[in-house]
Tab-separated table of N, CA and C in Angstrom:
chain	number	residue	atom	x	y	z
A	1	UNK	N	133.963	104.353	102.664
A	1	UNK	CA	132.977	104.439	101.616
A	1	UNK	C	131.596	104.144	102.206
A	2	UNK	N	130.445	105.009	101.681
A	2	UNK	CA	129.032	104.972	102.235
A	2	UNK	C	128.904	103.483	102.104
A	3	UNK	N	127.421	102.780	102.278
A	3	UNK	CA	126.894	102.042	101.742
A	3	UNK	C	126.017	102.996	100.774
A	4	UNK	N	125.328	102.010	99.865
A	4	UNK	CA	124.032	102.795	99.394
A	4	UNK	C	122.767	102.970	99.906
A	5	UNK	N	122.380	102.300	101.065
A	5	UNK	CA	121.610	102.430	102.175
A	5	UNK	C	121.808	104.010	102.606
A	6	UNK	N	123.298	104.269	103.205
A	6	UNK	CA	123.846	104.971	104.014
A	6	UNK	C	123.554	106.374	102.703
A	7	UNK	N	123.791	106.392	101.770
A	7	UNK	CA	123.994	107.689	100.635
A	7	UNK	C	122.413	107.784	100.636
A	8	UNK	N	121.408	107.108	100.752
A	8	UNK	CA	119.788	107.019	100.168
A	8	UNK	C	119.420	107.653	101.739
A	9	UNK	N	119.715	107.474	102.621
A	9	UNK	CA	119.152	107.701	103.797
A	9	UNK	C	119.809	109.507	104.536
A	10	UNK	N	120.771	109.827	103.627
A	10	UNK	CA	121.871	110.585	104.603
A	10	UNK	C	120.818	112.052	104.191
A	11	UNK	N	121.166	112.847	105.311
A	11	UNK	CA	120.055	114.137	105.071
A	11	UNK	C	118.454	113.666	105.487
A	12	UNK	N	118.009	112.406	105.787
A	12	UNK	CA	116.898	112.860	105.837
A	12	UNK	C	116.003	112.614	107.318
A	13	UNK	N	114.966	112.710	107.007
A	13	UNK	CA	114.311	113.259	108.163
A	13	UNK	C	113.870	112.174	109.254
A	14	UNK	N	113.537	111.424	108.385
A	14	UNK	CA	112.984	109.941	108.794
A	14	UNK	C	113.110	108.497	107.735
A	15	UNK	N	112.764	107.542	108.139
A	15	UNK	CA	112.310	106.208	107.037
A	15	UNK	C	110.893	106.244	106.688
A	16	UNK	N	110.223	105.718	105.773
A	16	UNK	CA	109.249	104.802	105.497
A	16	UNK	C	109.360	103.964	104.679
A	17	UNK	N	108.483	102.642	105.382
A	17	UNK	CA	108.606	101.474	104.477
A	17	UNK	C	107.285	100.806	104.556
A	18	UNK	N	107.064	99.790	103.606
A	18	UNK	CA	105.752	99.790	103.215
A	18	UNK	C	105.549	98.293	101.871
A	19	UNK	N	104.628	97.528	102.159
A	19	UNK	CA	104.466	96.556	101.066
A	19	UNK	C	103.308	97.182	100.385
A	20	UNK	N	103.791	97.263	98.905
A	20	UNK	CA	103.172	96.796	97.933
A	20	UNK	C	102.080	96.502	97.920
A	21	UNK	N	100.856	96.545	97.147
A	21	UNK	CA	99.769	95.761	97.085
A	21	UNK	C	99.515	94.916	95.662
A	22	UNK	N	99.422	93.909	95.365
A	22	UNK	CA	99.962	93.396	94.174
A	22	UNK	C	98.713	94.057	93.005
A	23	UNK	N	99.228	94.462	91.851
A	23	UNK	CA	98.365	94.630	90.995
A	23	UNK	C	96.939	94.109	90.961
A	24	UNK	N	96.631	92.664	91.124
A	24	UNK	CA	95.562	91.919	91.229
A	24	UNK	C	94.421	92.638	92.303
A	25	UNK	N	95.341	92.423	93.430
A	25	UNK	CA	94.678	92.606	94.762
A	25	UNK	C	94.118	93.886	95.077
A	26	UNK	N	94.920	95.192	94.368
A	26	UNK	CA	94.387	96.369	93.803
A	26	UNK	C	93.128	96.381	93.196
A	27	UNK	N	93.081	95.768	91.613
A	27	UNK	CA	92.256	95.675	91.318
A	27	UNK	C	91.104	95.333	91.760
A	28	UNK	N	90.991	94.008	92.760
A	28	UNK	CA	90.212	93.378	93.401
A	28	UNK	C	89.242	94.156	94.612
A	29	UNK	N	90.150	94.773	95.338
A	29	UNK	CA	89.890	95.627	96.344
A	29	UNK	C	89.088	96.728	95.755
A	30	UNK	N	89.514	97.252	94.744
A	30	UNK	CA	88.691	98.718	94.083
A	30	UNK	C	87.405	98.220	93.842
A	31	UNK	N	87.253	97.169	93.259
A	31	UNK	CA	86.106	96.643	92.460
A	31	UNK	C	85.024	95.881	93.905
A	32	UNK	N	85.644	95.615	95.044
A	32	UNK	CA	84.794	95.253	96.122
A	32	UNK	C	84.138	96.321	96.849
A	33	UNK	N	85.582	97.420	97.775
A	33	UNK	CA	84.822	98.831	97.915
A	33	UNK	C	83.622	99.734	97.199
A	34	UNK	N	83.971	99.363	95.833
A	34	UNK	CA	83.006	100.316	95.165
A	34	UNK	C	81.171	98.928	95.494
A	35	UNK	N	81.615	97.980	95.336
A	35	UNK	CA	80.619	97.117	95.573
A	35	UNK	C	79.997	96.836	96.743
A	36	UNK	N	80.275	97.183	98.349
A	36	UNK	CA	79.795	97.422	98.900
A	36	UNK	C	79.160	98.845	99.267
A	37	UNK	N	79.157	99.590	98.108
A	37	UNK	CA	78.817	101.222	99.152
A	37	UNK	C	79.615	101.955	99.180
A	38	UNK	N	80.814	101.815	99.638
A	38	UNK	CA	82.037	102.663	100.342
A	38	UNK	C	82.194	103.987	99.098
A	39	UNK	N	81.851	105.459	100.016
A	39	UNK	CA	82.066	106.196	99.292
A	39	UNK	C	83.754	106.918	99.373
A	40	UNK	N	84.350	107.519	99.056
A	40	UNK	CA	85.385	108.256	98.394
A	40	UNK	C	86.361	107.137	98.607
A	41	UNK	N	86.588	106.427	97.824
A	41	UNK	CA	87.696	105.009	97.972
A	41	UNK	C	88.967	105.315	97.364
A	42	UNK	N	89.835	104.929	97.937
A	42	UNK	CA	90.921	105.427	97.804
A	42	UNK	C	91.353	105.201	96.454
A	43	UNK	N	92.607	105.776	95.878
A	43	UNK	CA	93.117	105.445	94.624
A	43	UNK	C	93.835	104.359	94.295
A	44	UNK	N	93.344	103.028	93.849
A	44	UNK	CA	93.576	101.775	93.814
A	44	UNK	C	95.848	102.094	93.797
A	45	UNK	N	96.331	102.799	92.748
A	45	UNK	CA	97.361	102.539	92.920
A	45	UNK	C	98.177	102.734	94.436
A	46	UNK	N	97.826	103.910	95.077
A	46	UNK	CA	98.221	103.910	96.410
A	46	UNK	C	98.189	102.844	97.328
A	47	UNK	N	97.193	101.975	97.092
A	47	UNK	CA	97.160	100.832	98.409
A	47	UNK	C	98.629	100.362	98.811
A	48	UNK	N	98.748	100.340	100.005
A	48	UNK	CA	100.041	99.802	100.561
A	48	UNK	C	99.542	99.279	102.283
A	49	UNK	N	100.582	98.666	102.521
A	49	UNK	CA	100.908	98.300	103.726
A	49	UNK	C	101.600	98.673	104.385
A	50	UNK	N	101.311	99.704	105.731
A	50	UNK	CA	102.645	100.184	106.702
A	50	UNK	C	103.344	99.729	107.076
A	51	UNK	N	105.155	99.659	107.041
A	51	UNK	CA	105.531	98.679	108.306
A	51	UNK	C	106.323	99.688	109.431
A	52	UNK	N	107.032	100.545	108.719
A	52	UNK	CA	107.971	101.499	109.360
A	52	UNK	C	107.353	103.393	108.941
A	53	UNK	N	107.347	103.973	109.628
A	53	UNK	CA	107.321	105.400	109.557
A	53	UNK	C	107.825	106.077	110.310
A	54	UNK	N	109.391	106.122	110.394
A	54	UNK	CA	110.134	107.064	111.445
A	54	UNK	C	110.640	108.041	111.121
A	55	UNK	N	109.832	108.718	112.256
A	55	UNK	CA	110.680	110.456	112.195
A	55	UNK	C	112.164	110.691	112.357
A	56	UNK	N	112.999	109.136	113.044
A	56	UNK	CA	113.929	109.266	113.126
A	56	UNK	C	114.794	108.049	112.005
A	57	UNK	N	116.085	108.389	111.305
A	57	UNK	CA	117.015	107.784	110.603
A	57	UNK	C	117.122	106.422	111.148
A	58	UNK	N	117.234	105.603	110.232
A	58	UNK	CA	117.735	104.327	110.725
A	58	UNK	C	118.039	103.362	109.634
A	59	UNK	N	118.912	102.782	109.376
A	59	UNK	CA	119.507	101.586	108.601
A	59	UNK	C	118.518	100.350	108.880
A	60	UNK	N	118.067	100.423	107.587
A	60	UNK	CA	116.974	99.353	107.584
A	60	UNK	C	116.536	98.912	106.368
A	61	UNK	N	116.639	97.772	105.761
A	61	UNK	CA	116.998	96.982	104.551
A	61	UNK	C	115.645	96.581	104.424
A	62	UNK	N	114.859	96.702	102.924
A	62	UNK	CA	113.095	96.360	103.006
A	62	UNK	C	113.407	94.864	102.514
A	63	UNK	N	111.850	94.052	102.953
A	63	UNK	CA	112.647	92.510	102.455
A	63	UNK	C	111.539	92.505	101.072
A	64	UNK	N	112.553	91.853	100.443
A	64	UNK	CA	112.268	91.350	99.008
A	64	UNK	C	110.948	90.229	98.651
A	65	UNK	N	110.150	89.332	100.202
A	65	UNK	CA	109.495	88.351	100.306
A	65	UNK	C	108.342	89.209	99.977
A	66	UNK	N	107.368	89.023	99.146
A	66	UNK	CA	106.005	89.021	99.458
A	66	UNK	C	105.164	87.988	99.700
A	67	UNK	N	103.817	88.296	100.110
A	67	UNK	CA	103.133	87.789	101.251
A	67	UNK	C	101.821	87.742	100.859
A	68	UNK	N	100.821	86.876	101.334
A	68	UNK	CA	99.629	86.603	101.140
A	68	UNK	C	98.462	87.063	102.568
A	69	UNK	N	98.192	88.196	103.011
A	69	UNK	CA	97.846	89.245	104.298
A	69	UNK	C	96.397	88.541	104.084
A	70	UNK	N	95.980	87.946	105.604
A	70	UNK	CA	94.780	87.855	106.116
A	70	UNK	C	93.891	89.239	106.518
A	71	UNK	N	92.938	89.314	106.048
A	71	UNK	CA	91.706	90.077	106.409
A	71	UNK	C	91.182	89.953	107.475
A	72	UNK	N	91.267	90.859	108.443
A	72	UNK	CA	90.600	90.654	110.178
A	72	UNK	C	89.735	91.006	110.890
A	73	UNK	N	89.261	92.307	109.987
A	73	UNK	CA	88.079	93.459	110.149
A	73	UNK	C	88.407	94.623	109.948
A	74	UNK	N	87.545	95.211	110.345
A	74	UNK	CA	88.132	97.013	109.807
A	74	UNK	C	88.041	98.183	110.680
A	75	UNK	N	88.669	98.828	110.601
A	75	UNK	CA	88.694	100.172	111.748
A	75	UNK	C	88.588	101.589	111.115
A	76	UNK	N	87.948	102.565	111.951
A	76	UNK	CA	87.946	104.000	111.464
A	76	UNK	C	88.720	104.691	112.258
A	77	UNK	N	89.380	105.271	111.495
A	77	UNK	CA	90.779	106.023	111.884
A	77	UNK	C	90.778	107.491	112.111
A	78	UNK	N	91.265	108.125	112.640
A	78	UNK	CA	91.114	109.717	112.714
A	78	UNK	C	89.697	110.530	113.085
A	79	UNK	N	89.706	112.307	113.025
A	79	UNK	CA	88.683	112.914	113.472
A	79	UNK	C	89.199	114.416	113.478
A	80	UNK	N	88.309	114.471	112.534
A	80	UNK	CA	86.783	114.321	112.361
A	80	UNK	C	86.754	113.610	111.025
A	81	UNK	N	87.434	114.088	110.205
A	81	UNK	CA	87.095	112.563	108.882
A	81	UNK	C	87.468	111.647	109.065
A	82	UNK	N	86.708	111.023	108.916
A	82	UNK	CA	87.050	109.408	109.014
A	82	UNK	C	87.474	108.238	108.206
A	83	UNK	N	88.788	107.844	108.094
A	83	UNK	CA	89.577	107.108	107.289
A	83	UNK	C	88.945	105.308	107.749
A	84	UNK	N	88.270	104.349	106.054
A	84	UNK	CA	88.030	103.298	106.929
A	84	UNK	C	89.578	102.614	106.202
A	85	UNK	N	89.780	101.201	107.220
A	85	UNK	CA	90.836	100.579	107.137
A	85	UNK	C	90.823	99.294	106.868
A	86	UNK	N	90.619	98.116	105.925
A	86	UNK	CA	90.894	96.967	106.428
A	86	UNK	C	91.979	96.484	107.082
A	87	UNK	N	91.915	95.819	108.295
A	87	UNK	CA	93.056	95.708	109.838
A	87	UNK	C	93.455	93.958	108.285
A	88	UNK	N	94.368	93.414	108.449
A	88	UNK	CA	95.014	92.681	108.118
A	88	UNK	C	96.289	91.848	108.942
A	89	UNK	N	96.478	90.624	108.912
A	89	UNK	CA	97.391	89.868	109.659
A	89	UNK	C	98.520	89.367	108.407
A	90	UNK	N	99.492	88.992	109.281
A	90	UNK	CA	100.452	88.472	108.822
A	90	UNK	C	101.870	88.357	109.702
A	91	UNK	N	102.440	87.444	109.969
A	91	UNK	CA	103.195	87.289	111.526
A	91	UNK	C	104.533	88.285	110.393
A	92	UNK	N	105.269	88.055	109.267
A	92	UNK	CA	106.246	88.532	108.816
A	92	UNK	C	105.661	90.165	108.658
A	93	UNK	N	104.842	90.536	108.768
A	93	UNK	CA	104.637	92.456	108.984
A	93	UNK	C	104.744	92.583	110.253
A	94	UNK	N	104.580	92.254	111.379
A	94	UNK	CA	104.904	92.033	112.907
A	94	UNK	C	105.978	92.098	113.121
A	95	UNK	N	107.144	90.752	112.788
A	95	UNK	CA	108.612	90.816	112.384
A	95	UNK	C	109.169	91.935	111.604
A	96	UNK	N	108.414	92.358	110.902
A	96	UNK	CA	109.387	93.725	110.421
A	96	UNK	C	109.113	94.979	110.995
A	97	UNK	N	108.060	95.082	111.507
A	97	UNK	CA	107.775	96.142	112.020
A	97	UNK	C	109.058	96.258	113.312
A	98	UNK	N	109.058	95.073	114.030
A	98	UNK	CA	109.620	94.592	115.376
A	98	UNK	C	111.903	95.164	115.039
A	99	UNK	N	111.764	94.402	113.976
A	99	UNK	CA	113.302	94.930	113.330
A	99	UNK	C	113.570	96.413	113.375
A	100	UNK	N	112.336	96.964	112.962
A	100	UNK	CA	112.704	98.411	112.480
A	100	UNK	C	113.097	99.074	114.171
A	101	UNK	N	111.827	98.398	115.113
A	101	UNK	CA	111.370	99.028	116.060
A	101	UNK	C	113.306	98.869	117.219
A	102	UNK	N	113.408	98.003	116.539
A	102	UNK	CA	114.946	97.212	117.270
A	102	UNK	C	116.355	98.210	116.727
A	103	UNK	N	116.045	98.738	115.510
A	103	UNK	CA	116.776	99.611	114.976
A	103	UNK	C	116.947	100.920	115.607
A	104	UNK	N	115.793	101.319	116.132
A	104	UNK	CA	115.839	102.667	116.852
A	104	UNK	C	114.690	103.378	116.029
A	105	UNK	N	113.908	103.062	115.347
A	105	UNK	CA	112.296	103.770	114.560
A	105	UNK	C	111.187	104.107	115.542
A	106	UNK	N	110.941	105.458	115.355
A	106	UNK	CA	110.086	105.612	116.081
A	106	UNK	C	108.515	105.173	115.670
A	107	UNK	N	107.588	105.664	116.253
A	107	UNK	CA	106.351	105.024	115.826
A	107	UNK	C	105.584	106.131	116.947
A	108	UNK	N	104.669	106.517	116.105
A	108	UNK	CA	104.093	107.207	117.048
A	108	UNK	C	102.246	107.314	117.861
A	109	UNK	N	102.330	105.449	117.349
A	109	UNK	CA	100.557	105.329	117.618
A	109	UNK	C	101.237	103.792	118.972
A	110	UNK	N	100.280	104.106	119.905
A	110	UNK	CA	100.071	103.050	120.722
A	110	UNK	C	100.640	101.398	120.613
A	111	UNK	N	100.121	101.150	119.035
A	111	UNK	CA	100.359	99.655	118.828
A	111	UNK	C	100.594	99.653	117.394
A	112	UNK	N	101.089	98.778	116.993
A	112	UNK	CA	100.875	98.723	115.186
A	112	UNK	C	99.986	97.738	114.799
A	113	UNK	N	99.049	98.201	113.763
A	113	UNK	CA	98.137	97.472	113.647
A	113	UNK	C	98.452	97.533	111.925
A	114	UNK	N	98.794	96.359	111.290
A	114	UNK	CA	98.968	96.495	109.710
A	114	UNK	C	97.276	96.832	109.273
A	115	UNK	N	97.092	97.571	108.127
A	115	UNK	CA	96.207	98.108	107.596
A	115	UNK	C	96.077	98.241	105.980
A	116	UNK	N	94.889	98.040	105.219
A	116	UNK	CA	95.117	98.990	104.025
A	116	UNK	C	93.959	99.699	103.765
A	117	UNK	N	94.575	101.095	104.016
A	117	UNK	CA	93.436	102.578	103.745
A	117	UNK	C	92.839	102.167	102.580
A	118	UNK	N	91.464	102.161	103.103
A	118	UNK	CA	90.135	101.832	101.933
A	118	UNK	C	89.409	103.189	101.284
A	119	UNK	N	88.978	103.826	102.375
A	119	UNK	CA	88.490	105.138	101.654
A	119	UNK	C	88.921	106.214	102.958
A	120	UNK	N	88.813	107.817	102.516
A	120	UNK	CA	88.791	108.486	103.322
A	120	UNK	C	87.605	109.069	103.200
A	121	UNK	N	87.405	110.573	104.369
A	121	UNK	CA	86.096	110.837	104.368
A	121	UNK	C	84.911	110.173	104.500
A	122	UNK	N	85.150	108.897	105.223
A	122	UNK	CA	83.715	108.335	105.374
A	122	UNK	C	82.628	108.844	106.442
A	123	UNK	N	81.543	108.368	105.543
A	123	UNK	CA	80.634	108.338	106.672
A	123	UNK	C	80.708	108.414	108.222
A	124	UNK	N	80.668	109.066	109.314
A	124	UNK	CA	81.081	109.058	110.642
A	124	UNK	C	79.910	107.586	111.501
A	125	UNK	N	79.061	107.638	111.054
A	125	UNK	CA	78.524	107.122	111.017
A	125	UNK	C	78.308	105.342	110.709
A	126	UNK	N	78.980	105.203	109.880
A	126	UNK	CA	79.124	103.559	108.953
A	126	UNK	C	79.305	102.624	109.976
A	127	UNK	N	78.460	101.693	110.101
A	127	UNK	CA	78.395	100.426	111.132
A	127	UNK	C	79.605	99.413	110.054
A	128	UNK	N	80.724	99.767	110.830
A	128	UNK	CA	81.996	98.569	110.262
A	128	UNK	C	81.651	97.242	110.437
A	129	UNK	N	80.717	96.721	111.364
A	129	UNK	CA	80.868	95.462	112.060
A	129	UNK	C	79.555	94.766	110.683
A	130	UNK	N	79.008	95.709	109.941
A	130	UNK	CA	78.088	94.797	109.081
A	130	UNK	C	78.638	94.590	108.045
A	131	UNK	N	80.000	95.142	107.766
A	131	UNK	CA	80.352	95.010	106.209
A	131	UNK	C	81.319	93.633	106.244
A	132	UNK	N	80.988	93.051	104.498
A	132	UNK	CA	81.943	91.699	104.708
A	132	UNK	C	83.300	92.022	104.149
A	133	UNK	N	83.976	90.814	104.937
A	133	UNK	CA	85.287	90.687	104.619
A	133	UNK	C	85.604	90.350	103.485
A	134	UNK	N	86.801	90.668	102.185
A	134	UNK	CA	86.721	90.381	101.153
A	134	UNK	C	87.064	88.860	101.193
A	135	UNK	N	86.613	88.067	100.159
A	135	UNK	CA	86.610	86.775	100.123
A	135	UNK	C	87.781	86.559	98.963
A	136	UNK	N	88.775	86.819	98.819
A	136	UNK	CA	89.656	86.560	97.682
A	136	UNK	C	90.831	86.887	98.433
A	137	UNK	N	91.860	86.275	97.432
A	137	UNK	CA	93.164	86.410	97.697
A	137	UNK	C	93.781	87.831	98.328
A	138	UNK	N	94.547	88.476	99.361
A	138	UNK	CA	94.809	89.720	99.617
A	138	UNK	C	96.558	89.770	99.414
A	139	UNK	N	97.493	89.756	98.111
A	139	UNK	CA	98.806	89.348	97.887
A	139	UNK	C	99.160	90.551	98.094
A	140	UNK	N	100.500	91.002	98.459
A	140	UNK	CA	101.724	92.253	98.588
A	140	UNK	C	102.546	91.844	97.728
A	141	UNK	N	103.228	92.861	97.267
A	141	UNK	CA	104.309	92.753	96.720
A	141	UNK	C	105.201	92.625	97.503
A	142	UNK	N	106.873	93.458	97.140
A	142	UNK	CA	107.563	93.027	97.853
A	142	UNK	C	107.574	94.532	98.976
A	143	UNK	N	108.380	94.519	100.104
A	143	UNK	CA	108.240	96.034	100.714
A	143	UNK	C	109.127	96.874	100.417
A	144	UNK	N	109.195	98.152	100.432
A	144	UNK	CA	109.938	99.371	99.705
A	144	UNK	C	110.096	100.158	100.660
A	145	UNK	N	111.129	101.092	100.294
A	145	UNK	CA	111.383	102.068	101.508
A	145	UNK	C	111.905	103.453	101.078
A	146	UNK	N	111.810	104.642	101.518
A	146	UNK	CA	111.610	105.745	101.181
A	146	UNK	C	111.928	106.737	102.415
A	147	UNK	N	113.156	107.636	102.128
A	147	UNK	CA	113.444	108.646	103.171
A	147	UNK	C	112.483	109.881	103.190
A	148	UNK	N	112.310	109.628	104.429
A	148	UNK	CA	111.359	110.961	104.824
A	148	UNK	C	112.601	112.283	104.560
A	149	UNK	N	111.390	113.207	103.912
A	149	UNK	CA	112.005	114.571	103.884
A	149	UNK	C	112.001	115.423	104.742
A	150	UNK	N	113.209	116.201	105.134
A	150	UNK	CA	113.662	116.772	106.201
A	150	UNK	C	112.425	118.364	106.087
């Protein structure tokens, strides 16, 4: 007999998994982006946290803990549009990333750097190093997971 892991995962292409951004912290975040400037900001419900995105299958259980993610600075991502990011810490997104990575998940950027996509299309231009860090709570929910389609 499958597991239900094993029936949710079978056929597909890859994993993703991902925390939550807690309702609050959503809110919070929308209402700061739009307050510093930041033009095309993302859609408050989307905010999430990466932990896993593999092209390849793997048995991998999301954990139920959520978490309170430090703010670290921010990065621009991609090219030619430019995605900004607040970079975020937390040693248990490290640990899970590290599980998945132990599972056999691929990953296909250099390093993992936890993140939550703030706006896309920015400015190419935007000096990251002048904008402030949000000063409030940054909570996750719990993390979720989702088979990539073949």
């Amino acid at each position: 007999m499958k597991t239900f892991l094993e029936y949710v995962t079978e056929g597909a292409a890859g994993v993703y998994a991902a925390y939550h951004i807690a309702p609050e912290t959503k809110a919070a975040l929308a209402k700061f982006v739009k307050d510093i400037g930041i033009k095309n900001p993302s859609d408050p419900s989307t905010l999430h946290i990466t932990t896993v995105y593999s092209t390849k299958p793997i048995q991998y259980e999301p954990s139920k803990k959520a978490l309170t993610v430090k703010p670290v600075g921010y990065a621009l991502f991609g090219h030619p549009d430019k995605v900004l990011v607040l970079k975020v810490e937390h040693p248990t997104l490290h640990e899970r990333f590290k599980v998945a990575r132990d599972a056999g998940a691929t990953w296909d950027y250099p390093n993992y750097q936890p993140h939550i996509t703030l706006a896309t299309s920015v400015d190419p231009d935007l000096d990251i190093s002048k904008l402030p860090l949000p000063d409030f709570v940054l909570d996750t929910g719990p993390e979720y997971t989702e088979a990539l389609a073949g």
